[in-house]
Structures are given as structure tokens and as C-alpha cells.
Coordinates of C-alpha atoms in Angstrom, one line a residue:
Chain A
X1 CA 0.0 0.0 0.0
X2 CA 1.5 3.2 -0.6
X3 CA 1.3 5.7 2.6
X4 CA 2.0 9.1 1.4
X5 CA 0.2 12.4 2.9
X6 CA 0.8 15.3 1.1
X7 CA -0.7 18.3 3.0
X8 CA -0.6 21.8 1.9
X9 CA -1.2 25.2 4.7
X10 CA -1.9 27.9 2.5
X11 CA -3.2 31.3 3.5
X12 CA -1.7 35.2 4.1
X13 CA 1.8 35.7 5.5
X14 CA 1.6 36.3 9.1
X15 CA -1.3 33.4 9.7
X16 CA 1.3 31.2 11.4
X17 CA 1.1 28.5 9.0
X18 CA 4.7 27.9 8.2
X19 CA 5.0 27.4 12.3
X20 CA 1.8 25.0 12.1
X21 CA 3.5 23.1 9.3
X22 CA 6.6 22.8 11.5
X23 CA 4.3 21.1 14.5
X24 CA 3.1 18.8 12.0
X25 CA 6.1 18.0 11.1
X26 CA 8.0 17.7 14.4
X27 CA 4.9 15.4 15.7
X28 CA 5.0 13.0 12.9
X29 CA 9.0 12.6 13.9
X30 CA 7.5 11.8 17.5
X31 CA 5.2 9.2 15.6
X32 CA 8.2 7.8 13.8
X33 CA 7.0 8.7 10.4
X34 CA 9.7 10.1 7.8
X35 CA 8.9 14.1 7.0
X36 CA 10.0 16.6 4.9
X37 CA 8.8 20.4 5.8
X38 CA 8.5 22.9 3.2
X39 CA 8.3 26.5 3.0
X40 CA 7.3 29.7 0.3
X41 CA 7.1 33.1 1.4
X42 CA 7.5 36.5 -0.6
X43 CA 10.0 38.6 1.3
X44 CA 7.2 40.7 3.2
X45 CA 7.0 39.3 7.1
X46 CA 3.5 39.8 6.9
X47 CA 1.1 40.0 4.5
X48 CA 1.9 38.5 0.7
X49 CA 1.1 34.6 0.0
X50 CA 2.4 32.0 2.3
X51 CA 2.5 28.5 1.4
X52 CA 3.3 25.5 3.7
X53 CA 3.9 21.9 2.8
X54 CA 4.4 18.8 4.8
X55 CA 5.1 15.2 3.2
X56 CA 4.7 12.2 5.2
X57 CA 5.4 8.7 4.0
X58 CA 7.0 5.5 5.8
X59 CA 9.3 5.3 2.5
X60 CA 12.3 7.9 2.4
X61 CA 10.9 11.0 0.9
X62 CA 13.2 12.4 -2.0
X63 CA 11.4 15.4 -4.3
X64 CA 10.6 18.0 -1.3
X65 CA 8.1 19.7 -2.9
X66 CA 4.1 18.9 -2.7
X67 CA 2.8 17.2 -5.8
X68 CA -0.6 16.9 -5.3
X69 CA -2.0 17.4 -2.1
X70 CA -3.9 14.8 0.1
X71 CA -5.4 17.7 2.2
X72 CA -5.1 21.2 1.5
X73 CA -6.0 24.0 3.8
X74 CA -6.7 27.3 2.7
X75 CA -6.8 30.5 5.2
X76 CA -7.9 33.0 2.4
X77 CA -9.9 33.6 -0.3
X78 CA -6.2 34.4 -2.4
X79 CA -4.5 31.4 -1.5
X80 CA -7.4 29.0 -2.2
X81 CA -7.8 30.5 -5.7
X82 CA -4.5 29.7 -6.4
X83 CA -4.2 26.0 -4.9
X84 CA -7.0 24.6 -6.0
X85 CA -6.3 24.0 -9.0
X86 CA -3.7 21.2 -7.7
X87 CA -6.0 19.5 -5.6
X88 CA -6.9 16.1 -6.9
X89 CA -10.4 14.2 -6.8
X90 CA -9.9 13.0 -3.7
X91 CA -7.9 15.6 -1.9
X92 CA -9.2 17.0 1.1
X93 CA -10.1 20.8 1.3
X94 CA -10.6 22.9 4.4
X95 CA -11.3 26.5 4.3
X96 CA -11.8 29.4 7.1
X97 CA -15.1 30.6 5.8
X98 CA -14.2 33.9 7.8
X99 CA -11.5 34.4 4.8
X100 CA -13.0 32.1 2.0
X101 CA -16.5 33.0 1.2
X102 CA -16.5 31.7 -2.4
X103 CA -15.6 27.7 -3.3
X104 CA -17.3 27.9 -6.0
X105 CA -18.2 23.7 -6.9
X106 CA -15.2 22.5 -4.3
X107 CA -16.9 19.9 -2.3
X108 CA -14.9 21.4 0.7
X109 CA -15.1 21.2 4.8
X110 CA -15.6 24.7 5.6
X111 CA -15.3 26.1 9.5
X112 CA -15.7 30.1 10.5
X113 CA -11.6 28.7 12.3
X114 CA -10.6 33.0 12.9
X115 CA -14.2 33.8 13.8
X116 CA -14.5 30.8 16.3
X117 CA -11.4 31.7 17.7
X118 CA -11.9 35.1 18.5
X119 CA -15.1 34.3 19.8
X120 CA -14.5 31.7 22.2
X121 CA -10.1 32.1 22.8
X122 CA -11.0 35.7 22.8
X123 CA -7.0 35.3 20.5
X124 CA -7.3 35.5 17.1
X125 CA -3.3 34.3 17.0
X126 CA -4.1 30.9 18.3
X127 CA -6.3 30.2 14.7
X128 CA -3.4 28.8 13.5
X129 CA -3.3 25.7 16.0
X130 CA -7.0 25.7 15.5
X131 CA -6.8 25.3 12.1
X132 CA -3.9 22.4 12.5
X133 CA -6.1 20.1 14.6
X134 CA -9.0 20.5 12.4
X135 CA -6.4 18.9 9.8
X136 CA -5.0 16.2 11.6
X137 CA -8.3 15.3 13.3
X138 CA -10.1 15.4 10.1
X139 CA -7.0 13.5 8.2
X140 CA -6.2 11.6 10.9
X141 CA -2.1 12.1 10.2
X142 CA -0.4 12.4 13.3
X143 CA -1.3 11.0 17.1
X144 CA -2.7 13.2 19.3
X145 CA -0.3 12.9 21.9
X146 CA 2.3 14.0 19.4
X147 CA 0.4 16.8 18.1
X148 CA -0.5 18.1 21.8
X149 CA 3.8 17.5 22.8
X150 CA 4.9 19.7 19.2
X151 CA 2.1 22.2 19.8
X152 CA 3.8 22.8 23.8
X153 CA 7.4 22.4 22.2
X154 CA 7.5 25.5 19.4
X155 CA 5.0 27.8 21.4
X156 CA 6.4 30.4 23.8
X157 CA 5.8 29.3 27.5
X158 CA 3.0 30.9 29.1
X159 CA 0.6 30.2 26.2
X160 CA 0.4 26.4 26.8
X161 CA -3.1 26.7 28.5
X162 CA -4.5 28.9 25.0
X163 CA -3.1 26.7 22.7
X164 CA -4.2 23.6 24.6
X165 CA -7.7 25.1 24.0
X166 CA -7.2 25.8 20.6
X167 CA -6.0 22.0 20.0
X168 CA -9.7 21.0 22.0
X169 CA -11.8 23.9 20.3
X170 CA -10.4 22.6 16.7
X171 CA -11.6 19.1 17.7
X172 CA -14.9 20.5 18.9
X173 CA -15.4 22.5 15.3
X174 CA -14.9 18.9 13.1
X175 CA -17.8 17.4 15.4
X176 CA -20.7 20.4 14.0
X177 CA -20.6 18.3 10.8
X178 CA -21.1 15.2 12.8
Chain B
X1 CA 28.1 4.8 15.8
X2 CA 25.7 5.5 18.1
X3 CA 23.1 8.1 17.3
X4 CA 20.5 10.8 19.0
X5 CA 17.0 10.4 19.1
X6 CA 15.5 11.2 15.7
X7 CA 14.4 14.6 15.2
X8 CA 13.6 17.6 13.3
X9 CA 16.0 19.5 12.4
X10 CA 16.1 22.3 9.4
X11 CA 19.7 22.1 6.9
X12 CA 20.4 25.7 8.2
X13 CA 20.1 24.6 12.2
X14 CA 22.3 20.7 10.6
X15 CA 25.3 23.1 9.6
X16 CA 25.1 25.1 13.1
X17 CA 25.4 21.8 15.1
X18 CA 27.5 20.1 12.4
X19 CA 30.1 23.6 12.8
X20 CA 29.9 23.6 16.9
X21 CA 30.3 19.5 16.6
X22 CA 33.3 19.8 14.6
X23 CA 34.7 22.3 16.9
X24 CA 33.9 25.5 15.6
X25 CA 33.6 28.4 18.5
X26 CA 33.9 31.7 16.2
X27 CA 31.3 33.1 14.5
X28 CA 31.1 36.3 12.5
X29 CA 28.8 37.7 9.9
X30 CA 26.2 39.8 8.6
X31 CA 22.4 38.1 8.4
X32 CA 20.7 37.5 4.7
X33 CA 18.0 35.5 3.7
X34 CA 18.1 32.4 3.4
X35 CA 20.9 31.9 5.8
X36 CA 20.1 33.7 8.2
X37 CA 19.0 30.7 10.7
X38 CA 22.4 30.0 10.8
X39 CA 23.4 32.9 12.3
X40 CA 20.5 32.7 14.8
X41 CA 21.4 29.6 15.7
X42 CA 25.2 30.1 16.5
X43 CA 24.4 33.6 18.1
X44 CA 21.7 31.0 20.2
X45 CA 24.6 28.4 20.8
X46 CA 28.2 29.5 20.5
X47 CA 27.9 31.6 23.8
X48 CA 26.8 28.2 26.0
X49 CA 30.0 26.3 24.6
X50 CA 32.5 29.3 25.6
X51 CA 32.4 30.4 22.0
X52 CA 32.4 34.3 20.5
X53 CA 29.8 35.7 18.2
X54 CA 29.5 38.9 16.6
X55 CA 27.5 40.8 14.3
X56 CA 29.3 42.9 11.9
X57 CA 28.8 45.9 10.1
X58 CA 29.0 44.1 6.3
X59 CA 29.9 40.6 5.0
X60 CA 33.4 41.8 4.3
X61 CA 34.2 42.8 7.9
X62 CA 32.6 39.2 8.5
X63 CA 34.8 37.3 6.4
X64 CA 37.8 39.6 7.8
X65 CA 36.8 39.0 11.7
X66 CA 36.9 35.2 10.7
X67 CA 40.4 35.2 9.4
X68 CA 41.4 37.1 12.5
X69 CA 39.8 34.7 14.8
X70 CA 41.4 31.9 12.7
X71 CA 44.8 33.1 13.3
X72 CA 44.1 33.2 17.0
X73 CA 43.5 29.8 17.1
X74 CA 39.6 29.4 16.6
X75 CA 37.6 27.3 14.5
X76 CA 36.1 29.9 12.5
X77 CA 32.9 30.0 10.1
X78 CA 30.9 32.3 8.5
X79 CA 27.4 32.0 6.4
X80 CA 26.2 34.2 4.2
X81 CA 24.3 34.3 0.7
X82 CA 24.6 35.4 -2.7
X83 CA 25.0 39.3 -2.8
X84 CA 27.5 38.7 0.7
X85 CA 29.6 35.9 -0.8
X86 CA 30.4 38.6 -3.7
X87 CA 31.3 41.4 -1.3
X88 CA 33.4 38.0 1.0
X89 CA 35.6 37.8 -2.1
X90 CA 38.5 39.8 -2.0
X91 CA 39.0 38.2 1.7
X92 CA 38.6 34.5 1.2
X93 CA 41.8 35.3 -1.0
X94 CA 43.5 36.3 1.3
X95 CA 42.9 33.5 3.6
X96 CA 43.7 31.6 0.5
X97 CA 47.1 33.2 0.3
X98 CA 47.8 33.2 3.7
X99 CA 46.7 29.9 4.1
X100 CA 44.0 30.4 7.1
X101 CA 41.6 28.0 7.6
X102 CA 37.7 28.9 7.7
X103 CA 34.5 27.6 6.1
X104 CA 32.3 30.4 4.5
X105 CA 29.0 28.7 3.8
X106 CA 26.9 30.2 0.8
X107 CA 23.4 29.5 0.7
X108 CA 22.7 30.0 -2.9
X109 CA 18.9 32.1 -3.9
X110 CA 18.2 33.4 -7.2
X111 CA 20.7 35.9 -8.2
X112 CA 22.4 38.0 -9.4
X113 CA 22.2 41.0 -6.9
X114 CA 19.0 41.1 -4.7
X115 CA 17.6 38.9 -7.4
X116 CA 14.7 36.3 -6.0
X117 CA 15.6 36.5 -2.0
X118 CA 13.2 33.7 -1.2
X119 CA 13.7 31.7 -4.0
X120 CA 16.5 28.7 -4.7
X121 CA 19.4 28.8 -7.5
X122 CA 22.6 26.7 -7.7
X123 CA 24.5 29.8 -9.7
X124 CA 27.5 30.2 -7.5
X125 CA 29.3 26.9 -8.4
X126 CA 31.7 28.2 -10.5
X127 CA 32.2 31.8 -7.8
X128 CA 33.1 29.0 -5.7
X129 CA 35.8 28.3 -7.8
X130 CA 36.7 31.4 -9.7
X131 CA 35.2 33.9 -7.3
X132 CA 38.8 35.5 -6.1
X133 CA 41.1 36.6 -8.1
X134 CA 44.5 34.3 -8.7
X135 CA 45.0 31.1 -9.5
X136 CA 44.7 29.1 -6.3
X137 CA 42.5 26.2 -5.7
X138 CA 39.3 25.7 -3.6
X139 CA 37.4 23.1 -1.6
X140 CA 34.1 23.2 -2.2
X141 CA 31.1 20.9 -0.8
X142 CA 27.1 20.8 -1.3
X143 CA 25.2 18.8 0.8
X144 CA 21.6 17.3 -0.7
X145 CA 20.0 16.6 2.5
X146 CA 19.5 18.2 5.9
X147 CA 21.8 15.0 7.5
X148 CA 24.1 15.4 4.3
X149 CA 24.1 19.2 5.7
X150 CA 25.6 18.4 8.8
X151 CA 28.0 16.0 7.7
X152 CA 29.7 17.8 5.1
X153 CA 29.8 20.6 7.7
X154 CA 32.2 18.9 9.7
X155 CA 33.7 17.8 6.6
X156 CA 34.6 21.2 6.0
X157 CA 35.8 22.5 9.0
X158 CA 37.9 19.5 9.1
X159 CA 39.6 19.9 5.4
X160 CA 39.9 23.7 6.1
X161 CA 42.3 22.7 9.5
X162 CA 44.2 19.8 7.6
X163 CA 44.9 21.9 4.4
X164 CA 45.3 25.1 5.7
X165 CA 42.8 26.9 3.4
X166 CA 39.2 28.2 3.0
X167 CA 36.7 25.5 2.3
X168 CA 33.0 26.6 0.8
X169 CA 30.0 25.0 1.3
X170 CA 27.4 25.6 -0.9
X171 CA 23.9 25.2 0.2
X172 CA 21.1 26.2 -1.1
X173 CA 17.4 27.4 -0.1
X174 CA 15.9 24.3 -0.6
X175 CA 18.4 22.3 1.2
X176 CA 18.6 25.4 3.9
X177 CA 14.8 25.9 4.5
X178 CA 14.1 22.6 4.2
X179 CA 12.9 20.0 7.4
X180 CA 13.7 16.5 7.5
X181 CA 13.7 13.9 10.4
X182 CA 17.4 13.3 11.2
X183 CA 19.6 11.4 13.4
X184 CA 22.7 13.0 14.8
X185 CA 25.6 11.3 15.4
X186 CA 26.0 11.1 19.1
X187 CA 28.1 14.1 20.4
X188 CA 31.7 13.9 19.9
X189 CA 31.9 10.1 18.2
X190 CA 32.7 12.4 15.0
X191 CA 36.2 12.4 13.7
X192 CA 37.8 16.2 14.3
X193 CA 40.9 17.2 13.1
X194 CA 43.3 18.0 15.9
X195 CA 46.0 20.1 15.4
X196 CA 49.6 19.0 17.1
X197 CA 51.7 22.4 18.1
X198 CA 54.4 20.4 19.8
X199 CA 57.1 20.3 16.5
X200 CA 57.3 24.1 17.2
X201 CA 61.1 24.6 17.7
X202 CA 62.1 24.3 13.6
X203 CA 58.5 26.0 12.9
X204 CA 58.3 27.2 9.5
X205 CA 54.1 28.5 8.9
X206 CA 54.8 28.0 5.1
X207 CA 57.2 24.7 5.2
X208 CA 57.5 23.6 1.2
X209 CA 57.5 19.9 2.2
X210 CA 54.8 19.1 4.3
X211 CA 51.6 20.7 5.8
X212 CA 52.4 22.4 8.9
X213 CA 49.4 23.5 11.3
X214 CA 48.9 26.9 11.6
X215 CA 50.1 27.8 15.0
X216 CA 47.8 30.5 17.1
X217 CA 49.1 34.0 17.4
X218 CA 50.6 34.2 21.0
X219 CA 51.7 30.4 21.5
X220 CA 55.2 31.2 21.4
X221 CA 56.2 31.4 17.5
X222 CA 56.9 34.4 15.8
X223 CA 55.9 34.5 11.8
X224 CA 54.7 37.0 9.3
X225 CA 51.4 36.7 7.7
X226 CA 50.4 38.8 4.2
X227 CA 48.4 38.8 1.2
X228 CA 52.0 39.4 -0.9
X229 CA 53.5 35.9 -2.2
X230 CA 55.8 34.6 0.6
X231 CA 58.8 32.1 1.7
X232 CA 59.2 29.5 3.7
X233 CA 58.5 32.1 7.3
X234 CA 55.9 34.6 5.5
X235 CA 58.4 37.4 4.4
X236 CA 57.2 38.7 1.1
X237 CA 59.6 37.9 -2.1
X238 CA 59.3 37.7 -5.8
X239 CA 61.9 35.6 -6.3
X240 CA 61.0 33.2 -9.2
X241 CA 62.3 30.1 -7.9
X242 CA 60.4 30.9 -4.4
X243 CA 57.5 32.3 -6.6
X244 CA 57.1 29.3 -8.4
X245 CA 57.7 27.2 -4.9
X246 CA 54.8 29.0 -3.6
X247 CA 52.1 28.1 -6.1
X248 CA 53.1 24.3 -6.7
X249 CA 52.6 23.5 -3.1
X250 CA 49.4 25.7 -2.7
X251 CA 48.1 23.9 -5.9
X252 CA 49.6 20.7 -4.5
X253 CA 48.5 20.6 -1.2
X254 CA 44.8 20.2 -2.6
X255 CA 45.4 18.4 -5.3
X256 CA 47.7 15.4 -3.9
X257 CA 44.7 15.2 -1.7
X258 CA 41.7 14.7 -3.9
X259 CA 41.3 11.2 -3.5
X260 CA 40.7 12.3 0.6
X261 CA 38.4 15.4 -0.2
X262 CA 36.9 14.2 -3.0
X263 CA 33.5 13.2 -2.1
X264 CA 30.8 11.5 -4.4
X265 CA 27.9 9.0 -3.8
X266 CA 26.6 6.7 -6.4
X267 CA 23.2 4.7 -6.9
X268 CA 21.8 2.5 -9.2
X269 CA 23.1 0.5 -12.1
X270 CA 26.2 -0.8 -11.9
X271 CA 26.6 -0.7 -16.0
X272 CA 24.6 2.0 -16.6
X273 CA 23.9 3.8 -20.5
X274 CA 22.3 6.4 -18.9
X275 CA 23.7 8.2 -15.4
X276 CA 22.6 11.7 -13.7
X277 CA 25.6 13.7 -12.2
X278 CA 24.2 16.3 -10.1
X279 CA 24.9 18.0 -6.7
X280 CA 22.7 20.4 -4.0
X281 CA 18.9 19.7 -3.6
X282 CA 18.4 19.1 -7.3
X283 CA 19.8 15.2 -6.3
X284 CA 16.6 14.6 -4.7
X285 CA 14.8 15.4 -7.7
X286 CA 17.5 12.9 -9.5
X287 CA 16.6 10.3 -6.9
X288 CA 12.7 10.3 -7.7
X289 CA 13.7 9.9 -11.0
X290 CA 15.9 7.1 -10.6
X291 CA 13.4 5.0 -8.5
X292 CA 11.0 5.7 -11.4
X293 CA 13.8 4.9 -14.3
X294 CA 15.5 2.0 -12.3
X295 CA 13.6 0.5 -9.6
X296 CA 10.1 0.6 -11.3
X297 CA 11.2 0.4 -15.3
X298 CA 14.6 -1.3 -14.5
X299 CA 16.6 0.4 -17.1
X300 CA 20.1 0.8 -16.7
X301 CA 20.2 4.3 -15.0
X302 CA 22.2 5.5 -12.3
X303 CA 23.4 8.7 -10.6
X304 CA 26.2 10.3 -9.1
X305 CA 25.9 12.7 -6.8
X306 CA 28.9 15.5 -6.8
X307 CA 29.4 16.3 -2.4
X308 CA 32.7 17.9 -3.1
X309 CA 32.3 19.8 -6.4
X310 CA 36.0 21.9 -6.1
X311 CA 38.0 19.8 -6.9
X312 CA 36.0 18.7 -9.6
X313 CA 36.0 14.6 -9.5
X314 CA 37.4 14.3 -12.7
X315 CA 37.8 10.6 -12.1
X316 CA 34.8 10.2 -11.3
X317 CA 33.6 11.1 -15.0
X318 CA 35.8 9.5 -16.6
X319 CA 35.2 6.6 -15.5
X320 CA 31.6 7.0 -16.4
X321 CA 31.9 8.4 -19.7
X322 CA 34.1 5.3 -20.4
X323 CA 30.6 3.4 -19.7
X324 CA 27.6 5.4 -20.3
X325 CA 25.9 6.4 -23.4
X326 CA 24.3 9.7 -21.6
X327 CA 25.3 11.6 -18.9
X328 CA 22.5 13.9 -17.7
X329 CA 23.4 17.2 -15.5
X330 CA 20.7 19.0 -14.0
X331 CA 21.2 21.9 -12.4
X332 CA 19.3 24.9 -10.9
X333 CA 21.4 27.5 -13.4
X334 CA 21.9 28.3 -17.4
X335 CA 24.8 25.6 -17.4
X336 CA 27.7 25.7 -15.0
X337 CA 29.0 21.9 -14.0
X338 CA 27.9 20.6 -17.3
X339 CA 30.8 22.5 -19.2
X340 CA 33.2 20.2 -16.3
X341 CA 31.3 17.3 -17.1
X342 CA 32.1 17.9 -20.8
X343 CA 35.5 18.8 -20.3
X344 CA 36.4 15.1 -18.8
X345 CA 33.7 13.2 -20.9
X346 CA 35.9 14.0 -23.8
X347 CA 33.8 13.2 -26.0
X348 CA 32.8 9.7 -24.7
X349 CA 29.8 10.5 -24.0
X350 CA 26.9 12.7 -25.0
X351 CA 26.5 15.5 -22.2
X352 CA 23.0 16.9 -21.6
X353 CA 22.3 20.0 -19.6
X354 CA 18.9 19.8 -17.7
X355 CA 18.1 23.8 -16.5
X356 CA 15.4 25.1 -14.8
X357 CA 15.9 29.3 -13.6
X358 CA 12.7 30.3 -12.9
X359 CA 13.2 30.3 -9.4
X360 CA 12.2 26.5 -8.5
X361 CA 13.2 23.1 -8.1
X362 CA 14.0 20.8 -11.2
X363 CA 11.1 18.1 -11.0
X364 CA 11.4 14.6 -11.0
X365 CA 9.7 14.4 -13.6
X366 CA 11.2 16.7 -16.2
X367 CA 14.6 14.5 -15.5
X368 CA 12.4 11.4 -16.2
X369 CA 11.6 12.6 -19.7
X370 CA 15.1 13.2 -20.8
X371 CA 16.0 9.8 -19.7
X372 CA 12.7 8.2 -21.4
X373 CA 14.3 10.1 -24.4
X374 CA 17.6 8.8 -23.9
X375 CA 16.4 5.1 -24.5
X376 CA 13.7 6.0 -27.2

């Protein structure tokens, strides 16, 4: 059988994706999985596109670069104009429906992820971790355990009880289609 | 060997713990994109090991710091990218000259000038070479993977201390940025080069005959050091006789050695008609294509990928020239290695350039094609 998960963070520089690609990443090490993280950013440090790609596989991973995506999640209406035109039949779409209003005939999982977040974590910066366990609860890619030791690991201390909530509200938001 | 627990490490954070592994505890530069994490990282790290470093005005003052830091007896490295390997230039002469060792690592982006910051090239491989002025020779080293990253780092910093001379490791964004599960050698079960300052009494820095380590400034000896061609103790001359002295060893010294710091790594075929020779993060795209080409069509293709590409491994070439039908060399420019690759084919073989300069990767798949071509 061929394992190979091919998962693309797209949105706005400044979203946090790249770090949420690099949590991904470090928890599917933890789960013993072989990874390659990618990055592409403009030179801006916030703002411009920002493009995010993590390859798992159990087989040593040579071409770095995302060929077409298992799951692709996009955190604005820009970035999921341009990368959906690489998703395959079966690849799995997310959106933030506070950025992506129009999917046009994209059979796609879409959650209000910002607008949640601000809502409940009162912290629009923790959408990003949101967003990431939507995607690995919904894919199913990494353990949780991992995901909740990364998450702890590349987040400043002081912030472990917000992001913990995040990881538990993003798991919450996959069960309103339930 | 034993080994750390797997992790996740980034090629930029793989040279920072390959440099401090191998000894390195000097660091001086001036930040640019995409090498910067390597400057983070030692400015992070250097201080908790009793190591110095400092932020400099320019690249040129970095490269200048390093030489002075060298000569005092560090381990020295500095990282920088395209526009600050240009300005490094007129320095990593003179270490050249004056025989310092240091490692300036390049991670290569799109150039020239400001270029594409963000985006990967592979057009400094013949600056490597040709980038100072003179004729003096070069080691230069590109790593394909992050754990390839680290190795060749200590690779580097070793060759620089055994031959006395600047060593150049070319990275470049993709292989940089890029995150990959690695496992580290367990700390110090790497081979360092150790320098022996105990035959100091005869101590000539610039002995013709054999490779003499470069004893720190303040240990005792007292030597000249300058960027004008030299004798035996570092007093300028321009004798011929001690002229032409000078440049056979420095030319020697690097090139009785190229079986040691020549570095290349073959897979697949063992008589193949068609082989890749490529170097830097466009190997990975080479090693798709070979699984495709070999392991799933089982055609006679293999590839050679080029770790030390200064000095060229001629040899290497040859020797596959003799056998192939095709060699194929892609690379991230308009054509630099391929003209090499020509030069020791000879004629032996057909030599095809594969270029892509648009500010990505070469895919596995345009590599695939020309070798589909080569047996159609």
C-alpha cells in the first residue's frame, strides 16, 4: 500500500502556517514517520502569500516539494484561488469561511476557524493551532499525543493553557458536521 | 556509531550543530536571507559552549573577523548568501594566500544582486571556484539533504584545519529551508581534526615539504602573515624560484589530496547507459527519477551525486563516460557543471544540460523525460 500524505497550509503571510507546518512536522517525527517540511514566502513578514507543505510517507521522501495534495487547507480567499487547482479528486479541502466566502463547486469542509477563535479564545493568534487540529483530526495524520507535545514544544511558554484550547476547540469545530 | 533520538531538524540549524560538533567556537557575519537561521542559531549556541559571536557591520568585515579569529587559534565560520559571498571575495583570497583555515558557507537564492531573496538557485558553483582573483584552488562541498548538511559541515571545517585553506560550502534554499527527520551522530563520536603544536622549535608556517598546522598568534612562534606571495616564514619575495615554490605547493596541497576530499555518492546500475551527475537539492529530484527509471522500469540508470564539487571529481567522470551512453546534469542555473562534465567526458559520452531558472526546483519528472528520451 502506498502511505503518502501530502498536506498543503496555504493562507496570508503572518497566519502562522509555516510554524503550524513545522508542529506537524515535528509530531509526525515523534510518531516515527519520515517528513519533509516545506516552505514559500515573498520577502514581506507579513502579509503576501504564504505556502506551507508537509510530506509524510514510511518510505524515504526524495522530491521536497508537494505534488498533489492529500489535504489542503486554505486560510484565504487568495491562497485557495491559487491551490486549488492542484488538488486532486480526492484531496481533502478545508477553508476558514471567515476568509473564504466563495468555493465555488469545491466539495470542501468549511469552518468560521478565525471567527471561532476570536469568539471563544477571545485570541485571534491561536487560529493557526485551531486550524492544524481541524487537519489532523479530520485526516487523521499524526497521534494526538504528538500533536499536543509539538504544539507545547515551538509555542512560547505561558501560552500552553491557550493553545491547549485551541488544539480542544479545533476538535470540537470537526464534530458540527457530525 | 551510536546516534540521537531522531528529530527535526532544518539544513540551516544541521550546519550550526554540524560547525559547533566539529569544533567551531567563532562566528562572525552579517544576516541575509536564506541563511540567516544559521546565524541565529550560532548567536543561540556559541555563547553556552565558551564560543564568541559577533555581528558585523558588512559581510566583508565578516569574512575579515573570521580570518582574525582563525589566526588566534579558533575554529572559524561564516554563512552568508549570494549578494554577501560577492562582497566575501577579496577576503577568502586572502585566507587563500595566507593559508587560514575557515569555512564560509553560501546558501545559494536566485541571483544575481538582490535577485529572487526567497527563491532557490545553484549559480554560484563556478564563484566557488573562480570567485577570487588568482590562481589558487578551492574546496568546495554541497550537501543534498539536511543529515548530508551536517556531515559535510564537519567535513569542512575538518579539510579547512588539515589543508590550511578556505573551504566553501554551498547550500542552497531548498536544502537550507528545508525540514527532514534526522539522526545525529552522538556528540563527539565524529572524527575532528586536531591540530599537534608540539614540533614548534624548527617551525616554518609555510614549510615547502609538508603541511604544517597553523600555530595560534601568542603560542610562542613568531611568523609573518600577508596577502604578498611569501617564503618559507611569511616574508614577502618575488623571487622566481620561491614564486614558483609557492604556487606548486598551494596547488599541490589540494590536489595530492583529492582522493581524501573528493566526495561522491553513487546509486543504481552498476553498467549503466544512462547516469545523472548532479549536486545540492536538485539530487533529490534525480533520486525520484531514478526510482522511477530503475527500480520501477529497471533500465540501466544511475546517478552520481557530486558532495565535493571543487576539486572537480574528474575521475569520477571519466570513468563513467568510459561506460555510459548519456550523462545527464541538471542543475538549478543556465549551465555551469555541465561544461566540467564535458570537459572530462571528452567526448565519450553525449553531455546533456537539464536547467530550470525560474526560481524553483527541477522536478522529478522533467529528469524522467530526458531519460525516457535517452532510450527512445
Amino acid at each position: 500500500m502506498v502511505y503518502r500524505q501530502e498536506i498543503m497550509l496555504t493562507g496570508a503571510g503572518g497566519q502562522g502556517l509555516i510554524l503550524a507546518s513545522i508542529i506537524l512536522a515535528d509530531a509526525a517525527v515523534q510518531d516515527d514517520k519520515n517528513v519533509v517540511q516545506t516552505q514559500s514566502y515573498g520577502p514581506e513578514a507579513r502579509g503576501g502569500e504564504s505556502m506551507a507543505g508537509v510530506i509524510l510517507d514510511i518510505d524515504p521522501i526524495y522530491y521536497p516539494r508537494i505534488t498533489s495534495p492529500t489535504v489542503l487547507l486554505s486560510m484565504n480567499q487568495q491562497s485557495f484561488n491559487k491551490y486549488i487547482k492542484r488538488a486532486g479528486e480526492n484531496c481533502l479541502v478545508i477553508v476558514d469561511s471567515t476568509f473564504v466566502e466563495d468555493v465555488g463547486n469545491q466539495p470542501a469542509y468549511s469552518y468560521p476557524i478565525t471567527a471561532r477563535t476570536r469568539l471563544e479564545l477571545e485570541k485571534e493568534i491561536v487560529a493557526n493551532i485551531v486550524a492544524l487540529s481541524i487537519v489532523n483530526t479530520m485526516a487523521d495524520l499524526v497521534s494526538r499525543q504528538a500533536l499536543q507535545e509539538s504544539v507545547l514544544k515551538y509555542t512560547p511558554e505561558g501560552s500552553s493553557d491557550l493553545n491547549l484550547q485551541a488544539l480542544e476547540l479545533g476538535r470540537q469545530l470537526t464534530h458540527s458536521y457530525d | 556509531m551510536k546516534y540521537r533520538k531522531p528529530q527535526l531538524l532544518q539544513g540551516n540549524e544541521a550546519c550550526v550543530e554540524g560547525a559547533l560538533d566539529a569544533g567551531v567556537r567563532f562566528f562572525a557575519g552579517y544576516p541575509i536571507t536564506p541563511s540567516t537561521e544559521i546565524a541565529e542559531g550560532m548567536a543561540r549556541k556559541l555563547p553556552r559552549v565558551g564560543g564568541v559571536f559577533i555581528q558585523m557591520e558588512d559581510e566583508i568585515a565578516g569574512m575579515a573577523a573570521v580570518i582574525g579569529a582563525a589566526v588566534g587559534g579558533k575554529k572559524s565560520l561564516t554563512a552568508t548568501s549570494g549578494p554577501g559571498f560577492s562582497l566575501k571575495q577579496e577576503n577568502i583570497g586572502y585566507a587563500a594566500i595566507a593559508e587560514i583555515p575557515c569555512v564560509i558557507v553560501n546558501v545559494q537564492r536566485f541571483g544575481p544582486s538582490t535577485g529572487i531573496p526567497t527563491a532557490p538557485a545553484q549559480g554560484e558553483v563556478m564563484q566557488a571556484r573562480w570567485g577570487t582573483h588568482g590562481d589558487r584552488p578551492i574546496i568546495a562541498l554541497s550537501p543534498s539533504s539536511v543529515y548530508e548538511t551536517y556531515y559535510l559541515t564537519t567535513a569542512a571545517v575538518n579539510f579547512s584545519q588539515k589543508f590550511r585553506t578556505p573551504v566553501i560550502l554551498l547550500l542552497d534554499e531548498v536544502v537550507g529551508h528545508m525540514r527532514e527527520k534526522v539522526s545525529l551522530p552522538a556528540s563527539g563520536r565524529l572524527m575532528v581534526e586536531k591540530q599537534n603544536y608540539s614540533d614548534i622549535k624548527e617551525y616554518k608556517p609555510f614549510d615547502e615539504r609538508k603541511l604544517p598546522p597553523l600555530v595560534p598568534f601568542g603560542e610562542g612562534v613568531y611568523y609573518h602573515i600577508t596577502g604578498l606571495v611569501h617564503d618559507e616564514h611569511g616574508f614577502p619575495t618575488r623571487h622566481p624560484e620561491v614564486v614558483v615554490r609557492f604556487m606548486e605547493r598551494l596547488h599541490r596541497k589540494i590536489n595530492h589530496h583529492r582522493k581524501e576530499i573528493i566526495m561522491t555518492d553513487y546509486t543504481g546500475h552498476v553498467e549503466p547507459k544512462v547516469c545523472i551527475i548532479t549536486y545540492g537539492c536538485t539530487v533529490r529530484s534525480a533520486r525520484a527519477a531514478l526510482q522511477k527509471a530503475y527500480l520501477q522500469k529497471r533500465w540501466p540508470v544511475s546517478l552520481l551525486n557530486l558532495q565535493t564539487l571543487w576539486p572537480f571529481p574528474a575521475e569520477e567522470v571519466k570513468r563513467l563516460a568510459d561506460r555510459c551512453d548519456y550523462l545527464l546534469v541538471p542543475e538549478m542555473n543556465m549551465g555551469q557543471i555541465v561544461g566540467e562534465v564535458e570537459k572530462y567526458a571528452h567526448g565519450k559520452a553525449e553531455v546533456l544540460g537539464i536547467n530550470r531558472y525560474d526560481g524553483d526546483m527541477i522536478t522529478p519528472g522533467q529528469i524522467f523525460q530526458h531519460i525516457e528520451g535517452c532510450f527512445s
